[in-house]
Short mmCIF file of C-alpha atoms and ligand atoms in Angstrom, two decimals:
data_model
loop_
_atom_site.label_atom_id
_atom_site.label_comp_id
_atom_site.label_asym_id
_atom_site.label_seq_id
_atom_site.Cartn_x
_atom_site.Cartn_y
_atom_site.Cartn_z
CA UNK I 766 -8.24 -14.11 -18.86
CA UNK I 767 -9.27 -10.35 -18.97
CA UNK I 768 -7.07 -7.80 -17.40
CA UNK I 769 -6.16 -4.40 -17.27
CA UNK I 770 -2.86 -3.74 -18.25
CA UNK I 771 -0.86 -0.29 -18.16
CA UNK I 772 1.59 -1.24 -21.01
CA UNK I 773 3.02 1.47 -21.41
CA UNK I 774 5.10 4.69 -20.18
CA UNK I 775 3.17 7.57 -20.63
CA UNK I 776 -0.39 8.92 -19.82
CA UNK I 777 -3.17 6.94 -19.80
CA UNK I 778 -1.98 3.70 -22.10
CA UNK I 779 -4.06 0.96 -20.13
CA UNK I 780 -6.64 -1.44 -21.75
CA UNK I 781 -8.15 -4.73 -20.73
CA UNK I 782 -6.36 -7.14 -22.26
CA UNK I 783 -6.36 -10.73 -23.34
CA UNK I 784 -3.59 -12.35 -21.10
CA UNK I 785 -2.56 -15.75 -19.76
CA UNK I 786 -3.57 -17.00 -16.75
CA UNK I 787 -0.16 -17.14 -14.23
CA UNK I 788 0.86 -19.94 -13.33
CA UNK I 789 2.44 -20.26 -9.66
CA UNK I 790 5.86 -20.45 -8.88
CA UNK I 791 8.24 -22.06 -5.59
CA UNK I 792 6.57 -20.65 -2.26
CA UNK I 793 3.40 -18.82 -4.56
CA UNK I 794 -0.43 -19.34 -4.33
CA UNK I 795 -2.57 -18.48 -7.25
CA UNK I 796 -5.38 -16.54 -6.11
CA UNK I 797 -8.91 -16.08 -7.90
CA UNK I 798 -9.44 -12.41 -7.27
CA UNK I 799 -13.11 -11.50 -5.83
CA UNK I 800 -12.83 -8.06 -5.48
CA UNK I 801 -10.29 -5.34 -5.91
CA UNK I 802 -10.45 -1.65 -4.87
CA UNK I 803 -9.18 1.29 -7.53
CA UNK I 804 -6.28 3.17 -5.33
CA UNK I 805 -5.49 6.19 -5.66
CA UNK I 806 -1.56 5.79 -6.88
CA UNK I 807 -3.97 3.52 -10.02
CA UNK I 808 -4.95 7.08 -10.80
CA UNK I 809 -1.20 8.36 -10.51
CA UNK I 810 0.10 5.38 -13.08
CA UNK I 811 -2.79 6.08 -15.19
CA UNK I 812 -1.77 9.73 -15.69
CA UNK I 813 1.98 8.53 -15.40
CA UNK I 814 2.35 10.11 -12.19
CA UNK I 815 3.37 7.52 -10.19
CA UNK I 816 6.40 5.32 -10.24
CA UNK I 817 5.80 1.70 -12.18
CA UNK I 818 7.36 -1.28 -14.60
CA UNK I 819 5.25 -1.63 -17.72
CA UNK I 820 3.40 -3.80 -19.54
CA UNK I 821 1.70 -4.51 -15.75
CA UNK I 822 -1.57 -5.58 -14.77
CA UNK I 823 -2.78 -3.01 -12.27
CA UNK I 824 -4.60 -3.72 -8.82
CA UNK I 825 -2.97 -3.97 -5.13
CA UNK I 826 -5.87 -3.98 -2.78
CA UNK I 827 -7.23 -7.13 -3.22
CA UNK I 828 -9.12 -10.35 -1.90
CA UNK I 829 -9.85 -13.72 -2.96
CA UNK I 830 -9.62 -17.39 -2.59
CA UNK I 831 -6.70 -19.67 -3.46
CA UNK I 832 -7.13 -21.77 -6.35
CA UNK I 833 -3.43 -23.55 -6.64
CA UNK I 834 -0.77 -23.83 -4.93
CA UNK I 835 2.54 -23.48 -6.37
CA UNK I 836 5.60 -25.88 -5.30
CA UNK I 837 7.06 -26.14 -1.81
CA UNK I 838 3.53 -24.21 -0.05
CA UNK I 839 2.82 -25.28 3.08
CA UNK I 840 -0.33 -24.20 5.82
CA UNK I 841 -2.65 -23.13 2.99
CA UNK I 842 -5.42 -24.69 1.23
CA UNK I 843 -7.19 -24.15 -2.24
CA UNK I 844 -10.36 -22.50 -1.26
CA UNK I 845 -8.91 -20.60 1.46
CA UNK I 846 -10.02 -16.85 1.97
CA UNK I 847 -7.08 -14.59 1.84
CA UNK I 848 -6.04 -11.01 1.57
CA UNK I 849 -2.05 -10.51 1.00
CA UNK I 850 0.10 -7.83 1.99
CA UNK I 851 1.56 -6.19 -1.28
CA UNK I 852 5.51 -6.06 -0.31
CA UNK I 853 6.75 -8.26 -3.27
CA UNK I 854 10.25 -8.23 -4.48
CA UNK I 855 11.40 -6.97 -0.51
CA UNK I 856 14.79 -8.77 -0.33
CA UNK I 857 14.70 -10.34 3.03
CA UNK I 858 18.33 -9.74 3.63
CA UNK I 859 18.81 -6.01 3.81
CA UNK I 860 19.52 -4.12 6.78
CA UNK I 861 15.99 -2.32 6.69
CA UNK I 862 13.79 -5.85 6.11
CA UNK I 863 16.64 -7.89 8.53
CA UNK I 864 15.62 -5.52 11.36
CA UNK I 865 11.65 -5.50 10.83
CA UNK I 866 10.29 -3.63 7.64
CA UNK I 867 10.35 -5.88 4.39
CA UNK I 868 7.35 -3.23 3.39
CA UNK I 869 9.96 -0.24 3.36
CA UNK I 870 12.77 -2.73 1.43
CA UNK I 871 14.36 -0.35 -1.63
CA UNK I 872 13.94 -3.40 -3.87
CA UNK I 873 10.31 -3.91 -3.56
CA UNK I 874 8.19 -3.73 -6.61
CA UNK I 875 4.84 -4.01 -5.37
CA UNK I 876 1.70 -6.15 -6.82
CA UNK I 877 0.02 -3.44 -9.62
CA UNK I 878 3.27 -1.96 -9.80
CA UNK I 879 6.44 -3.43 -10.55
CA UNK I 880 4.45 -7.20 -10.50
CA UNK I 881 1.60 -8.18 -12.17
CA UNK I 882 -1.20 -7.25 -9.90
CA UNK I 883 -5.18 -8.08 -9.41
CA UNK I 884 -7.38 -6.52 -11.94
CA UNK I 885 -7.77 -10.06 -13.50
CA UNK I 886 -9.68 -12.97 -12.59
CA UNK I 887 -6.42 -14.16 -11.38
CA UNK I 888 -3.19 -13.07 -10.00
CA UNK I 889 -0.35 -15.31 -8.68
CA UNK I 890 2.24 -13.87 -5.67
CA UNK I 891 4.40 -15.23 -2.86
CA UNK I 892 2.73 -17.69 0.35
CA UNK I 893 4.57 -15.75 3.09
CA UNK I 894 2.54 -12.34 1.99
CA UNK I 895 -0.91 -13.73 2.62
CA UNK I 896 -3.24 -13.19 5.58
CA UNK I 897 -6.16 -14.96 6.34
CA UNK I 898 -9.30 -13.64 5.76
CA UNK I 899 -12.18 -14.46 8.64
CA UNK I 900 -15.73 -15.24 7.51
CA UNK I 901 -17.64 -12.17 9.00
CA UNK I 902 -15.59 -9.81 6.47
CA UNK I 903 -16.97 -9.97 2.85
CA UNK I 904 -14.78 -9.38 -0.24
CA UNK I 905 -15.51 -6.14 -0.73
CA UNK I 906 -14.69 -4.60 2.33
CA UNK I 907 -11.87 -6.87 2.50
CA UNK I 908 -10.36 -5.19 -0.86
CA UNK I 909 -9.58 -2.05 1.32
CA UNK I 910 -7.94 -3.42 4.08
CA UNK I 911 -4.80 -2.35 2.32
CA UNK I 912 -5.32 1.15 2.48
CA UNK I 913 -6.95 0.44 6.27
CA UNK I 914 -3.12 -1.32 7.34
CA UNK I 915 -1.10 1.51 6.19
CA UNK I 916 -3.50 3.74 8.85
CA UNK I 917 -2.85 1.32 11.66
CA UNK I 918 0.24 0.94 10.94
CA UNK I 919 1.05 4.76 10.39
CA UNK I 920 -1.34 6.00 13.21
CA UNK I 921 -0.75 2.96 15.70
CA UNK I 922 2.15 1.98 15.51
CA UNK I 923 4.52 4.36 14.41
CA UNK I 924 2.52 7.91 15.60
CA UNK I 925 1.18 6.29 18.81
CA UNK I 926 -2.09 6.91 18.84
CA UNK I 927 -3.69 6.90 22.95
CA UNK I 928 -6.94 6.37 23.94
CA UNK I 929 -7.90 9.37 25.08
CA UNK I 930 -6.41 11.65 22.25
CA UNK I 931 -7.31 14.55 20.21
CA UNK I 932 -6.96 14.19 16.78
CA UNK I 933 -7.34 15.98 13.22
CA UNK I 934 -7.14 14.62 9.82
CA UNK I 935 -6.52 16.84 7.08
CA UNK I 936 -7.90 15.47 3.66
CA UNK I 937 -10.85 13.40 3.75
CA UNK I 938 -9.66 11.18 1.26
CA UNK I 939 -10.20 7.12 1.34
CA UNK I 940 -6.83 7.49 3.73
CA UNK I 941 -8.01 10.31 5.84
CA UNK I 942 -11.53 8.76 6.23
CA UNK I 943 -9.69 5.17 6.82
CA UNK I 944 -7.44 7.41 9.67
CA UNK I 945 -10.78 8.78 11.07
CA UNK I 946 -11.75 5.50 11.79
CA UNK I 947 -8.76 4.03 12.83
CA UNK I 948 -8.69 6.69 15.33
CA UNK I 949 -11.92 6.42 16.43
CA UNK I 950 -11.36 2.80 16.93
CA UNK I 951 -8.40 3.92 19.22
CA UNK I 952 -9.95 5.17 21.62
CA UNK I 953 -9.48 9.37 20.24
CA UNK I 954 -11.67 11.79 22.28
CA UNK I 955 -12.10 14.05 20.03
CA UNK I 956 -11.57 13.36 16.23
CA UNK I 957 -12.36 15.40 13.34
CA UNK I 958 -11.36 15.88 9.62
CA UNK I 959 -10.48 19.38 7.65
CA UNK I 960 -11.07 19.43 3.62
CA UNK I 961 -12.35 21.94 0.76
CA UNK I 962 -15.63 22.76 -0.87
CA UNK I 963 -15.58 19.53 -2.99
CA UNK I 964 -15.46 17.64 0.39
CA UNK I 965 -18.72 18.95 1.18
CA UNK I 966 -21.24 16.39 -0.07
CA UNK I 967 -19.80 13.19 -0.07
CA UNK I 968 -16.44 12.65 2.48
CA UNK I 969 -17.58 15.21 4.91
CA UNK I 970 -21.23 13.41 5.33
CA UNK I 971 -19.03 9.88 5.23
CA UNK I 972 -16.95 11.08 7.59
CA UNK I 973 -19.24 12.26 10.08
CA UNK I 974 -21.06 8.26 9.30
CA UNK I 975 -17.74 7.17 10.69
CA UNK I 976 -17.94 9.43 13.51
CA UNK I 977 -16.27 12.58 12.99
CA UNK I 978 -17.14 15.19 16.23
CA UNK I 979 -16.36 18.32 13.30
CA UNK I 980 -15.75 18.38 9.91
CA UNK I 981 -13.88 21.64 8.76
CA UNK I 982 -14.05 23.30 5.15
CA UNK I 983 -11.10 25.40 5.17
CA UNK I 984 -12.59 27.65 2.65
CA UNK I 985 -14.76 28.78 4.74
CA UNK I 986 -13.67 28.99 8.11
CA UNK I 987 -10.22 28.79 9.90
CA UNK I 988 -9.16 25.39 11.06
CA UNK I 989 -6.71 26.62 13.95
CA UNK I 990 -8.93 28.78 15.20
CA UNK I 991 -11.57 25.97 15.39
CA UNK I 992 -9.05 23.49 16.63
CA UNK I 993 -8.00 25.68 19.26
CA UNK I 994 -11.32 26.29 20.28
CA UNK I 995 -12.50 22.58 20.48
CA UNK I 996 -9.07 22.12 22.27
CA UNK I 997 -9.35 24.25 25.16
CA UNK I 998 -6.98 26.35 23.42
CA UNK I 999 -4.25 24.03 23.30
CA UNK I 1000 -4.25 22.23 19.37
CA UNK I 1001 -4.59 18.48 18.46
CA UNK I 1002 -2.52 15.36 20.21
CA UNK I 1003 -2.00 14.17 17.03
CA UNK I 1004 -2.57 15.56 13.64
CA UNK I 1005 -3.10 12.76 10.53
CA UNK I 1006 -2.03 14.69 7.38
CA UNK I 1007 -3.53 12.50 4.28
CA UNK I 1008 -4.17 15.16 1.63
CA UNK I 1009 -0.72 15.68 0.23
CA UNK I 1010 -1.22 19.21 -0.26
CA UNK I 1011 1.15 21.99 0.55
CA UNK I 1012 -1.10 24.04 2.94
CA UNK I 1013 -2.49 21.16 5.00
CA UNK I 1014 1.08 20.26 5.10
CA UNK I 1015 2.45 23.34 6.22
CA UNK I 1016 -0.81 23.92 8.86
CA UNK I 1017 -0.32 20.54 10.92
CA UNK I 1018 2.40 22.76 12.69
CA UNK I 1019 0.01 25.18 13.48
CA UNK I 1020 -3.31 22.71 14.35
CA UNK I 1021 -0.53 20.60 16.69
CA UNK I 1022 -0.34 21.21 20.15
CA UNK I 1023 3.15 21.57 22.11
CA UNK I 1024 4.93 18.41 22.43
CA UNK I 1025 1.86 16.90 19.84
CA UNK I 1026 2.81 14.32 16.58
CA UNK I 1027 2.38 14.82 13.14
CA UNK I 1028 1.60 11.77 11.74
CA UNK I 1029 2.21 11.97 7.42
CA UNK I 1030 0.82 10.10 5.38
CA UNK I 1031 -0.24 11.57 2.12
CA UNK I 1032 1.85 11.66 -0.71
CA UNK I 1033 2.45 15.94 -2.62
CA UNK I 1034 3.79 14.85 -5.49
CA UNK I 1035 6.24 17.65 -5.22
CA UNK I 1036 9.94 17.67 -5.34
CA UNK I 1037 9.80 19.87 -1.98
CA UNK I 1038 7.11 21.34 -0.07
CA UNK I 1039 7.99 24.27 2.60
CA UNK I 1040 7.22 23.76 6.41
CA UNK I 1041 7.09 26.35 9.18
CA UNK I 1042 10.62 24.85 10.29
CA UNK I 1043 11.27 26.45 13.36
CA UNK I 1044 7.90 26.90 14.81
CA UNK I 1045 8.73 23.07 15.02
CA UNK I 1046 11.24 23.12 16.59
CA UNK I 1047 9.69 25.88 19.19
CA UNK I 1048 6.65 23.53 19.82
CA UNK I 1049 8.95 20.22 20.30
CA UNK I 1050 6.69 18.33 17.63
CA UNK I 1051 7.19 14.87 16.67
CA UNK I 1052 6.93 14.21 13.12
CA UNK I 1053 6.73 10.80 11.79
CA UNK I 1054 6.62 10.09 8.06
CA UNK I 1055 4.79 6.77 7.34
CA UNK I 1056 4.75 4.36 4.56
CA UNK I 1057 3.14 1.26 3.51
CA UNK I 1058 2.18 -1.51 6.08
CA UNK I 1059 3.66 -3.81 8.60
CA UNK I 1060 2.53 -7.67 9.30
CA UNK I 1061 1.18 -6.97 12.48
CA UNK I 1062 -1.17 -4.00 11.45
CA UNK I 1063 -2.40 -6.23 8.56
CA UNK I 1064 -3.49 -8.88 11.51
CA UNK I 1065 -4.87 -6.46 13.93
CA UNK I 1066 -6.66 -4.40 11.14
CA UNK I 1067 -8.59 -8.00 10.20
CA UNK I 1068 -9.54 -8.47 13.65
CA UNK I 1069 -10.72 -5.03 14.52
CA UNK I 1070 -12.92 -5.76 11.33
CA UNK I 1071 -14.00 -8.86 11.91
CA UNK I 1072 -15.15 -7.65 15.47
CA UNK I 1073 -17.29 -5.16 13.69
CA UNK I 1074 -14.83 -2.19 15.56
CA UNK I 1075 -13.18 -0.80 12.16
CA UNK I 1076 -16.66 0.09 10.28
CA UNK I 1077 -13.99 0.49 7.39
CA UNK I 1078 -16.78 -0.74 4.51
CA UNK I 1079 -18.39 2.69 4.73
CA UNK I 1080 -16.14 4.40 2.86
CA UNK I 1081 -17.14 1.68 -0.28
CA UNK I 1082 -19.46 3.97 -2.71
CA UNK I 1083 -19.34 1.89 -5.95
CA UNK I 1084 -19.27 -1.94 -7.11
CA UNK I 1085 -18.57 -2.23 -10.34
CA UNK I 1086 -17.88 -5.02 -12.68
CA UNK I 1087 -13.89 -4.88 -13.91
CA UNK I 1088 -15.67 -4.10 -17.59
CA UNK I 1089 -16.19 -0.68 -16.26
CA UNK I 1090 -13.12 0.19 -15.31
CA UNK I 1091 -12.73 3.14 -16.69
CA UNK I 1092 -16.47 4.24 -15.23
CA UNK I 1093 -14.82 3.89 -12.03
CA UNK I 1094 -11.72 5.90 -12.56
CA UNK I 1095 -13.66 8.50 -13.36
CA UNK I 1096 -16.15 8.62 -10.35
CA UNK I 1097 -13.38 9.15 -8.75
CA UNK I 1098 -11.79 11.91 -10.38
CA UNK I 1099 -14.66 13.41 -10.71
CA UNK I 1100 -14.83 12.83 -6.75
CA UNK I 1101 -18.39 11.19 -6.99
CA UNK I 1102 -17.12 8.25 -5.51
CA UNK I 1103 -14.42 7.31 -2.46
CA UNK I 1104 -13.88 3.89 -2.89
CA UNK I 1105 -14.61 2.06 -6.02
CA UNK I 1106 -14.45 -2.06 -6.23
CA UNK I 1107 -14.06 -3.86 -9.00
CA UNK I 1108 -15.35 -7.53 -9.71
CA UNK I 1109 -13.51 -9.38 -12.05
ZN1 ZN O 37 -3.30 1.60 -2.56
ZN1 ZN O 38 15.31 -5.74 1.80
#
C-alpha cells in the first residue's frame, strides 16, 4: 500500500512510499483509514521541528472502519466505525497512567510519531485505544476529533470551563477555532478570538461561523483594552492560549481577570518564553498547562458531535486525495487552508 513516510532525520525527507500492509498483533485491530486530517506537529516533523522515530508513516487524526482483528480482540467487529485515541506505547503501570492519564505516560510514542501512523490505506494499533464512531458523524469531520478532545479535555476538564463564562482565545488556529467552539458549546457568554493580519480572511470569518461575539487583530487595535471593555472592565474568566507565541503568551496575564484561568494549550517551540510573573501572582490566576486527551473527553466530544452541538466540521477547508499531500501541506503554510483531510 501507498504511504507517506518521514524516513528520515532532518528537514523535509518524506515521500509516499511503497510499504506493506500491517498486519495486527495480540489486543490490535487493523483499521482501513477513510480519512485523515494534516496536524499541525505533521508540519513540525516535516521541517524536523518536532520530536519523532524515523522511517514512520505520518498521520494521528484519523477515522475508519476495522478490517481484521488481531488475536485475543474482543467487543469489536470488522466493519465497525471507529476513531482511536493516539496514546500508544503509554505503559499502563506508571504512577502518572496508574492514577488516570495513560495520554501524559513518558513512554508514549504516539501513532504518526514514534508508531506507524494513518496516511496509508491502512494502519494497525491497539483495541483498548478505539472509540466508536456514531453514524450521524462522517469521516471527515470525524478525522479532527483528535484535535477537538485535546480542547475538551484542556478547556473542560482540566481549566473548568462554566456556563456562563467569559472567554478569549488567542490564535485562531485549528486549536483555537476547535476551543471557540468547545466553549461555545459550554455554555461561554461571551467568547471571542485575538490573531494577526493573516487571520483576517480566513480564521477570523471561520471563527465568527462558529460563533465568535469579537474577533481581535492585534495589529491593529489593543486586545486588553477591548477585553476590558466587553468585560465591564474586569478581563476574561478564562483565557484559551493556542497560538504558541511569546506575546499572546505573555498577554493572557493581562486579558485575565482577578482570580480568572489561563488555560495553555499551544505549543512556542522555545526553550523559555518570559511571563509577567508577579502580576500573576498579584491577580491570583490559575494557570493550567494542558496536553493531549483523556478517554472521557474523546466520548463526550463524539456525542456533542453526534448531537449536532460541536459544529467542529467547519473548520474542514480542503479534501484532498493522499496523492496530494504535499498540495495540502502547503495550503496550510501558506495559511489558505485550516484543516486539510486526506483520503487515502
Ligand atoms: Zn494533531
Ligand atoms: Zn505509563
Amino acid at each position: 500500500m501507498q504511504a507517506l513516510v518521514k524516513y528520515g532525520k532532518g528537514k523535509r525527507l518524506m515521500e509516499l512510499r511503497e510499504v506493506e500492509r500491517p498486519a495486527p498483533q495480540e489486543g490490535e485491530v487493523l483499521i482501513e483509514v477513510k480519512a485523515v486530517s494534516i496536524c499541525g506537529s505533521d508540519l513540525h516533523i516535516f521541517h524536523d521541528a518536532h520530536p519523532y522515530w524515523p522511517p514512520v508513516v505520518l498521520g494521528h487524526e484519523f477515522a475508519g472502519v476495522i478490517a481484521e482483528l488481531g488475536p485475543g480482540v474482543a467487543g469489536w467487529q470488522a466493519g465497525d466505525r471507529v476513531v482511536s485515541e493516539t496514546r500508544t506505547g503509554a505503559c499502563g503501570q506508571c504512577f502518572v497512567c496508574q492514577t488516570g492519564y495513560p495520554q501524559v505516560c513518558e513512554h508514549k510514542r504516539a501513532y504518526g510519531i514514534g508508531v506507524n501512523g494513518a496516511f496509508a490505506r491502512y494502519v494497525a494499533g491497539p483495541a483498548r485505544l478505539l472509540h466508536r464512531l456514531p453514524q450521524a458523524i462522517p469521516f471527515e469531520t470525524a478525522a479532527v476529533m483528535e484535535p477537538t478532545a485535546i480542547c475538551v479535555t484542556s478547556i473542560l476538564e482540566r481549566a473548568g470551563l462554566q456556563a456562563g463564562d467569559s472567554v478569549v482565545v488567542t490564535g485562531p488556529g485549528p486549536i483555537g477555532l476547535l476551543s471557540l467552539a468547545v466553549a461555545r458549546a459550554a455554555g461561554a457568554r461571551l467568547a471571542g478570538v485575538t490573531g494577526t493580519g493573516g487571520d483576517e480572511q480566513v480564521r477570523f470569518a471561520m471563527a465568527r461561523a462558529l460563533g465568535a461575539d469579537f474577533t481581535i487583530n492585534v495589529e491593529q487595535e489593543d486586545p486588553v483594552q477591548k477585553v476590558l471593555a466587553l468585560t465591564g472592565g474586569l478581563g476574561a474568566d478564562l483565557v484559551i492560549e493556542a497560538s504558541g507565541g511569546a506575546p499572546a503568551i505573555a498577554q493572557a496575564f493581562a486579558l485575565a481577570r482577578r482570580m480568572g484561568r489561563v488555560c495553555a494549550i499551544g505549543i512556542s517551540g522555545r526553550e523559555q518564553v518570559p511571563i509577567p510573573y508577579d502580576r500573576g501572582i498579584f491577580k491570583a490566576l490559575r494557570y493550567d498547562f494542558c496536553f493531549s486527551s483523556s478517554w472521557l473527553a474523546w466520548e463526550r466530544g463524539l456525542a456533542l458531535v453526534a448531537r449536532g452541538l460541536l459544529p467542529v466540521h467547519k473548520i474542514i477547508t480542503h479534501t484532498l486525495p493522499l496523492e496530494k499531500w504535499q498540495q495540502g501541506f502547503e495550503l496550510l503554510e501558506q495559511q489558505q487552508a485550516v484543516k486539510v483531510i486526506l483520503i487515502p
